[in-house]
Amino acid sequence: MNPASEHLIRTPLYERHVALNARIVPFAGHAMPVQYASGALREYQIVRGGGAGIFDISHMGQIRVSGPEAMAFLQHVTTNDVSRLADGQVHYSALLNEQGTFIDDITTYRLHEHEFYLCVNAANRGRDARHLLQHAAGFDVRITDESEDTALIALQGAASQDVLQPLADIDLDAIAYYRFAPVGLLGRQTLISRTGYTGEDGFEIYMPADIAPAVWDALLEQGAHPAGLAARDMLRTEMGYALYGHEIDDTVTPVEAGLMWITKLDKGHFIGREAVLARKQEGAKKRLIALELVDRGIPRERYPVLADGQPVGEVTSGMFSPSLQRGIALAYVQPAAMDSGGLAIEIRGRAAAARLARLPFVPSRVRK
Amino acid sequence: MTIPEHLLYTKEHEWVRIEDDIATIGITDHAQEALGDIVFVELPAKGRKVQAGEAFAVVESVKAVSDVYAPVAGEVVETNELLESEPEKINTDPYGEGWIARVRMSGDKVELLDEATYTTYLEE
């Protein structure tokens, strides 16, 4: 690690990562494991191949929103329709600014009518909290950033339930996809949702920071394998899931990003609604697409996308897909380019032929 | 980490084995370990003339793209096509099945280090 890492925030699991010979890198201000001794590819294969991987994602932020007007407030600041959430249900959503572009993408958990829990990106946490506080005036709500006291472990892969069940005090079958429940683990209360970022069955476990090392150890003992950010990025890219700073940021709206499915224009007013509506009517100048390389090569972020030899866009995430054994990419292109026959990605000055792909690149096996 | 005694090394972490006028080139165990799982190798074209120190091959891991520099000037006479289907050979056997190319030397070389000097260089 470089000297700058001294200023990085360590998660409650930092010592565990070091003990497991993880390669630690700076990520969103945190010292995070990018991979462990066995390597990112092996970690990917465990999660995709029927095993269970555990990812420390404690860098992510948790913000509690409570009070009599919590729901009205979240209807105002988030894009998805909070009124459709039942107690114990989660949905994917976003915070937009008045320009309709992304402040962050988030998940919203409804504990009950007057209490919600938001999980936000590490890099945006401060900005999100400020945005929420700024717009809370006039609403009877309380906003609490609980990130510092909360650890978060994602347990992902087909074997996840087998790994977790012996440690849990409830039958995990009771937690359906995008649902959550309070679960006792090692005698302490945690919140567990059947959610994830990999396209596999699995759980995200929110817990008090102090029990995270013991939970981590217990999961390892049950047969889970530690997995780092590199494997996580491969798994999410194959599913076509957006990553803030790559597919979405404060220059794009849900129209370009293909995220209108979490942007409910018919739910009434919310911040950014008018701008999104206008963008939708005028038409997007670029669209997020999925590309699969026909030629050999690996697309990488910012590589140009060509249509009939002309630049029409740029790769936002690219990788070698171990499942497909070829290069895959998410990219923004001018809408007209989607009808072009001659798509390619420019790799080191050479045009590598590509074709449009349908997402997800690899079939999702989440338990619906 | 292995650093065989019978090879020469560059500060860019290539290894070279010189037999008569042919240099066999690969990347070191240190380099493959730093890169992580290698998933793609772009080999130079056979017949290509390279300068000493010129980037002539590319090795890509899960997260990184890395140039491989020709330690010697000359003509590429053979490449390890096995790496096109099994790039991970660079991880598992960097000094053997993971070799990248053979160059018929014609003069120039970059500074080549022996095993002891390369070991010291890595420790610095």
XYZ file of C-alpha atoms in Angstrom:
492
model
C 0.000 0.000 0.000
C 1.154 3.525 -0.673
C 1.742 6.075 2.095
C -1.543 7.827 1.254
C -3.330 4.766 2.570
C -2.653 5.967 6.119
C -5.479 8.417 5.611
C -7.892 5.785 4.370
C -10.776 4.645 6.504
C -10.493 1.037 7.651
C -13.642 -1.041 7.873
C -14.256 -3.169 10.993
C -12.973 -6.117 8.910
C -9.654 -4.562 7.881
C -7.563 -6.817 10.145
C -9.323 -9.860 8.707
C -8.410 -8.818 5.156
C -4.781 -8.322 6.113
C -4.701 -11.735 7.824
C -6.140 -13.304 4.647
C -3.348 -11.747 2.561
C -5.728 -9.483 0.676
C -4.366 -6.900 -1.689
C -5.650 -3.666 -0.174
C -6.412 -0.687 -2.408
C -7.879 2.754 -1.828
C -11.549 2.797 -2.844
C -13.887 5.710 -2.153
C -11.699 6.848 0.731
C -11.518 3.389 2.288
C -8.801 0.737 2.432
C -10.584 -2.140 0.701
C -9.625 -5.678 -0.360
C -9.498 -5.867 -4.151
C -8.685 -9.578 -4.024
C -7.433 -12.245 -1.650
C -4.555 -14.681 -2.038
C -6.385 -17.054 -4.376
C -7.081 -14.305 -6.899
C -10.091 -12.482 -8.315
C -10.862 -15.085 -10.954
C -11.141 -17.877 -8.393
C -13.365 -15.682 -6.200
C -15.569 -14.956 -9.193
C -15.790 -18.668 -9.998
C -16.826 -19.551 -6.463
C -19.723 -17.102 -6.548
C -20.827 -17.929 -10.118
C -20.115 -21.598 -9.753
C -22.470 -22.614 -6.961
C -20.417 -21.637 -3.917
C -20.708 -18.692 -1.594
C -18.505 -15.610 -1.436
C -18.384 -12.993 1.297
C -17.655 -9.404 0.405
C -16.885 -6.699 2.930
C -18.938 -3.771 1.703
C -18.877 -1.892 4.986
C -17.642 1.154 3.103
C -21.197 1.675 1.883
C -23.312 4.170 3.795
C -26.518 3.649 5.753
C -28.897 6.509 6.408
C -32.000 6.081 8.551
C -35.011 8.234 7.768
C -37.727 8.198 10.394
C -40.680 10.253 11.497
C -44.366 10.718 10.696
C -43.564 12.157 7.252
C -40.754 9.773 6.333
C -42.671 8.320 3.405
C -43.746 11.683 2.006
C -40.162 12.876 2.302
C -38.747 9.868 0.461
C -41.391 10.247 -2.255
C -40.005 13.766 -2.682
C -36.274 12.919 -2.782
C -36.125 9.462 -4.407
C -37.219 8.327 -7.874
C -38.956 5.062 -7.085
C -42.479 4.858 -5.651
C -42.030 4.385 -1.912
C -45.799 3.959 -1.423
C -45.531 0.583 -3.140
C -43.154 -0.779 -0.499
C -44.554 -3.059 2.172
C -42.951 -3.413 5.584
C -39.853 -5.584 5.162
C -39.487 -4.794 1.457
C -36.561 -3.163 -0.357
C -36.313 -1.478 -3.723
C -33.660 -0.001 -5.950
C -33.982 3.751 -6.353
C -32.039 6.950 -6.951
C -31.485 10.470 -5.705
C -31.593 13.043 -8.499
C -30.818 16.751 -8.498
C -33.094 19.364 -10.105
C -31.345 18.728 -13.452
C -32.583 15.159 -13.298
C -29.055 13.732 -13.112
C -27.855 11.232 -10.519
C -26.638 12.264 -7.093
C -26.550 8.567 -6.230
C -28.244 5.243 -6.751
C -29.511 3.668 -3.550
C -31.630 0.938 -2.047
C -34.569 1.902 0.139
C -35.663 -0.431 2.955
C -39.091 0.047 4.563
C -39.057 -1.010 8.223
C -42.523 0.420 8.773
C -44.604 3.346 7.669
C -42.556 5.821 9.678
C -39.108 4.321 9.359
C -36.907 3.663 6.342
C -33.301 2.764 5.824
C -31.217 3.819 2.813
C -28.063 2.075 1.632
C -25.892 4.454 -0.393
C -22.548 4.468 -2.196
C -19.479 5.178 -0.064
C -18.190 7.918 -2.330
C -21.513 9.783 -2.264
C -22.463 9.320 1.355
C -21.601 12.836 2.557
C -23.230 14.439 -0.439
C -26.336 12.266 -0.054
C -26.698 13.143 3.620
C -26.345 16.877 2.883
C -28.868 16.624 0.063
C -31.368 14.841 2.289
C -30.921 17.314 5.162
C -31.236 20.246 2.811
C -34.574 18.992 1.485
C -35.896 17.812 4.862
C -37.047 21.302 5.804
C -40.837 21.265 5.932
C -41.004 17.509 6.587
C -41.395 15.975 10.018
C -38.481 13.550 9.637
C -35.245 12.680 11.347
C -32.213 11.767 9.224
C -29.398 9.812 10.845
C -26.192 8.725 9.151
C -25.464 5.352 10.794
C -22.614 4.363 8.483
C -19.870 4.589 11.098
C -21.576 2.128 13.431
C -22.736 -0.299 10.758
C -20.859 -3.070 9.025
C -22.191 -4.698 5.873
C -21.246 -8.105 4.493
C -22.653 -9.384 1.204
C -22.945 -13.163 1.086
C -23.442 -14.142 -2.553
C -23.728 -17.351 -4.546
C -26.034 -20.363 -4.747
C -24.728 -21.812 -1.466
C -25.441 -18.630 0.498
C -28.492 -19.873 2.332
C -26.792 -23.134 3.329
C -23.910 -21.096 4.734
C -26.046 -18.616 6.632
C -28.919 -20.765 7.900
C -27.027 -22.522 10.732
C -26.077 -19.110 12.170
C -29.517 -17.501 11.901
C -32.360 -17.588 14.408
C -35.118 -17.603 11.753
C -35.893 -19.724 8.711
C -34.280 -17.800 5.841
C -36.911 -19.111 3.426
C -39.070 -16.429 5.029
C -36.950 -13.766 3.310
C -37.968 -13.523 -0.352
C -36.088 -11.657 -3.071
C -35.809 -7.965 -2.228
C -37.292 -8.566 1.212
C -35.543 -8.299 4.568
C -36.006 -9.248 8.185
C -34.411 -8.709 11.574
C -32.292 -11.790 12.221
C -30.363 -12.760 15.317
C -26.777 -13.790 14.477
C -24.388 -14.863 17.230
C -26.847 -13.560 19.782
C -27.017 -10.062 18.300
C -29.615 -8.350 16.152
C -28.839 -7.845 12.455
C -30.865 -6.871 9.407
C -30.668 -9.287 6.507
C -32.036 -8.739 3.002
C -32.114 -11.165 0.100
C -30.378 -8.710 -2.216
C -27.046 -8.367 -3.947
C -24.954 -7.121 -6.813
C -23.938 -10.369 -8.487
C -26.982 -11.940 -10.163
C -26.781 -14.896 -7.794
C -28.918 -15.771 -4.806
C -27.572 -14.229 -1.644
C -27.939 -11.884 1.264
C -26.724 -8.553 2.505
C -26.137 -8.542 6.251
C -26.271 -5.216 8.108
C -24.867 -5.455 11.605
C -23.359 -3.466 14.452
C -19.711 -2.807 13.554
C -18.355 -4.575 16.631
C -19.735 -8.011 15.719
C -18.560 -7.910 12.092
C -15.276 -9.814 12.669
C -17.077 -12.610 14.543
C -19.787 -12.855 11.840
C -17.103 -12.877 9.133
C -15.240 -15.690 10.907
C -18.450 -17.673 11.383
C -19.320 -17.346 7.679
C -15.814 -18.520 6.707
C -16.194 -21.453 9.045
C -19.480 -22.352 7.338
C -17.648 -22.579 4.014
C -17.933 -19.105 2.503
C -14.882 -17.773 0.649
C -13.672 -14.194 0.962
C -14.109 -12.219 -2.268
C -12.885 -8.742 -3.137
C -13.871 -5.727 -5.144
C -12.438 -7.089 -8.399
C -14.658 -10.167 -8.338
C -17.608 -8.012 -7.304
C -17.039 -5.732 -10.286
C -16.841 -8.685 -12.697
C -20.043 -10.179 -11.318
C -22.015 -6.931 -11.509
C -20.743 -6.031 -14.982
C -21.922 -9.397 -16.333
C -25.380 -8.529 -14.971
C -25.288 -5.051 -16.492
C -25.801 -3.443 -13.081
C -24.843 0.236 -13.042
C -21.952 1.421 -10.885
C -21.899 5.062 -9.816
C -18.968 6.876 -11.417
C -19.107 4.539 -14.416
C -22.582 4.079 -15.916
C -24.202 6.823 -13.864
C -23.088 10.146 -12.434
C -24.310 13.730 -12.296
C -24.101 14.125 -16.070
C -26.722 11.510 -16.988
C -30.409 11.105 -16.225
C -32.328 7.828 -15.863
C -33.359 8.245 -19.517
C -29.812 7.713 -20.832
C -28.937 5.127 -18.174
C -31.905 2.857 -18.906
C -33.133 3.355 -15.346
C -36.643 4.604 -16.076
C -37.888 1.415 -14.414
C -36.906 2.883 -11.049
C -38.088 6.386 -12.000
C -41.849 6.537 -11.468
C -42.974 9.654 -13.290
C -46.600 8.901 -12.414
C -46.143 8.885 -8.623
C -46.364 12.675 -8.300
C -43.682 15.281 -7.807
C -40.099 14.373 -6.917
C -36.819 16.214 -7.289
C -35.637 15.957 -10.889
C -38.992 14.791 -12.266
C -39.556 17.736 -14.626
C -36.030 17.499 -16.013
C -36.365 13.754 -16.604
C -39.751 14.244 -18.264
C -38.276 16.916 -20.555
C -35.301 14.694 -21.412
C -37.643 11.827 -22.159
C -39.701 13.983 -24.501
C -36.737 15.524 -26.345
C -35.004 12.152 -26.574
C -31.693 11.056 -25.099
C -28.495 12.016 -26.904
C -26.846 8.832 -25.738
C -27.999 5.436 -24.543
C -26.384 2.838 -22.353
C -25.917 -0.369 -24.322
C -24.336 -3.762 -23.834
C -21.674 -4.976 -26.263
C -20.046 -8.333 -26.733
C -16.761 -8.556 -28.610
C -16.678 -10.795 -31.658
C -12.930 -10.340 -32.068
C -10.406 -11.134 -29.360
C -9.630 -8.406 -26.857
C -10.790 -6.819 -23.652
C -12.764 -3.584 -23.663
C -11.830 -1.171 -20.896
C -13.392 1.970 -19.496
C -13.160 4.975 -21.867
C -12.243 2.950 -24.968
C -14.044 4.460 -28.005
C -17.026 2.704 -29.547
C -17.110 2.850 -33.351
C -19.970 2.433 -35.795
C -18.863 1.945 -39.388
C -15.459 3.265 -38.364
C -16.752 6.480 -36.798
C -16.596 7.201 -33.042
C -20.123 7.089 -31.597
C -19.510 6.613 -27.882
C -17.408 5.278 -25.077
C -17.103 2.205 -22.858
C -18.119 2.785 -19.213
C -17.230 -0.701 -17.897
C -15.428 -3.457 -19.735
C -13.927 -6.800 -18.880
C -13.168 -10.311 -19.976
C -16.215 -12.412 -19.101
C -15.027 -15.765 -17.763
C -18.521 -17.190 -18.351
C -18.731 -16.118 -21.986
C -14.981 -16.369 -22.602
C -15.042 -13.071 -24.481
C -14.772 -9.349 -23.913
C -17.932 -7.563 -22.784
C -18.731 -3.908 -22.234
C -21.330 -1.437 -21.107
C -21.084 1.723 -23.192
C -22.811 4.985 -23.959
C -23.469 5.505 -27.674
C -25.446 7.902 -29.829
C -28.904 6.348 -30.283
C -28.507 6.076 -34.075
C -25.462 3.852 -33.617
C -27.671 1.079 -32.265
C -28.997 0.464 -35.776
C -25.509 0.305 -37.214
C -24.250 -3.024 -38.456
C -20.564 -2.306 -38.072
C -20.079 -1.849 -34.334
C -16.587 -2.086 -32.924
C -14.544 -1.121 -29.888
C -11.229 0.568 -30.488
C -8.545 -1.262 -28.553
C -5.055 0.257 -28.778
C -5.784 1.821 -32.154
C -7.402 -1.303 -33.613
C -11.112 -1.794 -34.223
C -12.266 -5.015 -32.544
C -15.636 -6.085 -33.977
C -18.503 -6.097 -31.487
C -22.209 -6.837 -31.473
C -25.120 -5.630 -29.384
C -25.850 -7.948 -26.487
C -28.912 -8.372 -24.339
C -28.593 -7.874 -20.597
C -27.797 -9.631 -18.453
C -24.775 -11.062 -20.280
C -25.060 -14.127 -18.058
C -28.473 -15.461 -16.922
C -29.480 -14.149 -13.517
C -30.020 -16.810 -10.870
C -31.463 -14.628 -8.147
C -34.206 -16.408 -6.245
C -37.408 -14.678 -7.305
C 8.548 -15.903 -5.546
C 10.982 -17.507 -7.963
C 13.880 -15.809 -9.748
C 15.829 -18.458 -11.671
C 19.596 -18.055 -11.713
C 20.110 -18.837 -15.388
C 18.012 -15.950 -16.747
C 18.539 -12.209 -17.195
C 16.051 -9.583 -16.100
C 14.927 -6.054 -16.942
C 13.841 -3.304 -14.593
C 10.432 -3.558 -16.299
C 10.171 -7.162 -15.004
C 10.730 -9.107 -18.197
C 13.031 -12.127 -18.205
C 15.296 -13.095 -21.098
C 17.042 -16.323 -21.973
C 19.725 -15.854 -24.620
C 20.786 -18.848 -26.710
C 23.060 -17.966 -29.640
C 21.296 -15.073 -31.344
C 17.808 -15.962 -30.076
C 16.303 -14.256 -27.020
C 13.308 -15.928 -25.380
C 11.252 -13.386 -23.464
C 8.589 -13.523 -20.783
C 7.502 -11.667 -17.669
C 8.805 -12.487 -14.224
C 7.069 -14.224 -11.357
C 7.035 -10.865 -9.577
C 5.273 -9.261 -12.568
C 2.618 -11.946 -12.877
C 1.947 -11.820 -9.156
C 1.579 -8.045 -9.222
C -0.792 -8.232 -12.194
C -3.006 -10.968 -10.811
C -5.053 -13.355 -12.927
C -4.020 -12.897 -16.543
C -6.956 -13.214 -18.926
C -5.589 -11.937 -22.236
C -2.294 -11.719 -24.086
C -1.701 -9.745 -27.249
C 1.280 -11.288 -29.025
C 3.478 -9.415 -31.481
C 3.254 -10.359 -35.163
C 5.907 -12.761 -36.378
C 8.436 -10.917 -38.515
C 7.941 -7.664 -36.618
C 11.134 -5.665 -36.103
C 11.407 -4.312 -32.590
C 13.704 -1.816 -30.903
C 15.190 -2.531 -27.481
C 12.761 -1.085 -24.944
C 9.826 -0.990 -27.367
C 6.416 -2.149 -26.129
C 5.786 -5.236 -28.246
C 3.204 -7.314 -26.413
C 0.344 -6.634 -24.008
C -0.674 -8.664 -20.977
C -4.073 -8.002 -19.433
C -5.209 -9.158 -16.037
C -8.681 -8.905 -14.571
C -8.074 -5.280 -13.613
C -4.985 -4.050 -15.462
C -3.465 -3.627 -18.911
C 0.311 -3.904 -18.995
C 2.827 -3.484 -21.821
C 5.637 -5.954 -22.280
C 8.846 -4.318 -23.510
C 11.290 -6.026 -25.825
C 14.558 -6.233 -23.869
C 16.523 -6.691 -27.101
C 16.318 -5.296 -30.621
C 15.668 -7.670 -33.470
C 13.019 -9.603 -35.329
C 10.189 -11.558 -33.713
C 10.680 -15.116 -34.971
C 8.288 -17.063 -32.785
C 5.409 -16.329 -30.416
C 3.734 -18.514 -27.812
C 0.324 -19.052 -29.364
C -0.702 -21.255 -26.440
C -1.220 -18.010 -24.526
C -4.115 -17.051 -26.810
C -6.189 -19.880 -25.370
C -4.440 -20.279 -22.013
C -3.160 -16.868 -20.917
C -3.122 -18.126 -17.323
C 0.059 -20.084 -18.162
C 1.855 -16.805 -17.413
C 0.560 -17.043 -13.849
C 1.200 -20.724 -13.361
C 4.520 -21.089 -15.196
C 5.965 -17.650 -16.015
C 9.447 -18.947 -16.906
C 8.303 -22.042 -18.774
C 5.013 -22.461 -20.653
C 4.278 -18.801 -20.047
C 7.057 -17.508 -22.341
C 5.809 -14.815 -24.723
C 8.082 -14.436 -27.759
C 11.441 -15.238 -29.319
C 13.453 -12.489 -30.967
C 16.454 -12.917 -33.298
C 18.789 -10.317 -31.880
C 20.437 -7.621 -33.946
C 22.500 -5.438 -31.671
C 20.886 -3.271 -29.034
C 19.770 -4.412 -25.587
C 18.295 -2.621 -22.608
C 20.189 -2.929 -19.320
C 19.933 -6.600 -18.311
C 20.316 -7.662 -14.692
C 21.513 -11.002 -13.401
C 19.493 -12.894 -10.811
C 21.298 -11.365 -7.814
C 20.981 -7.806 -9.114
C 17.316 -8.274 -10.001
C 16.629 -9.704 -6.532
C 18.275 -6.653 -4.964
C 16.351 -4.385 -7.356
C 13.057 -5.929 -6.213
C 13.984 -5.437 -2.589
C 14.716 -1.719 -3.081
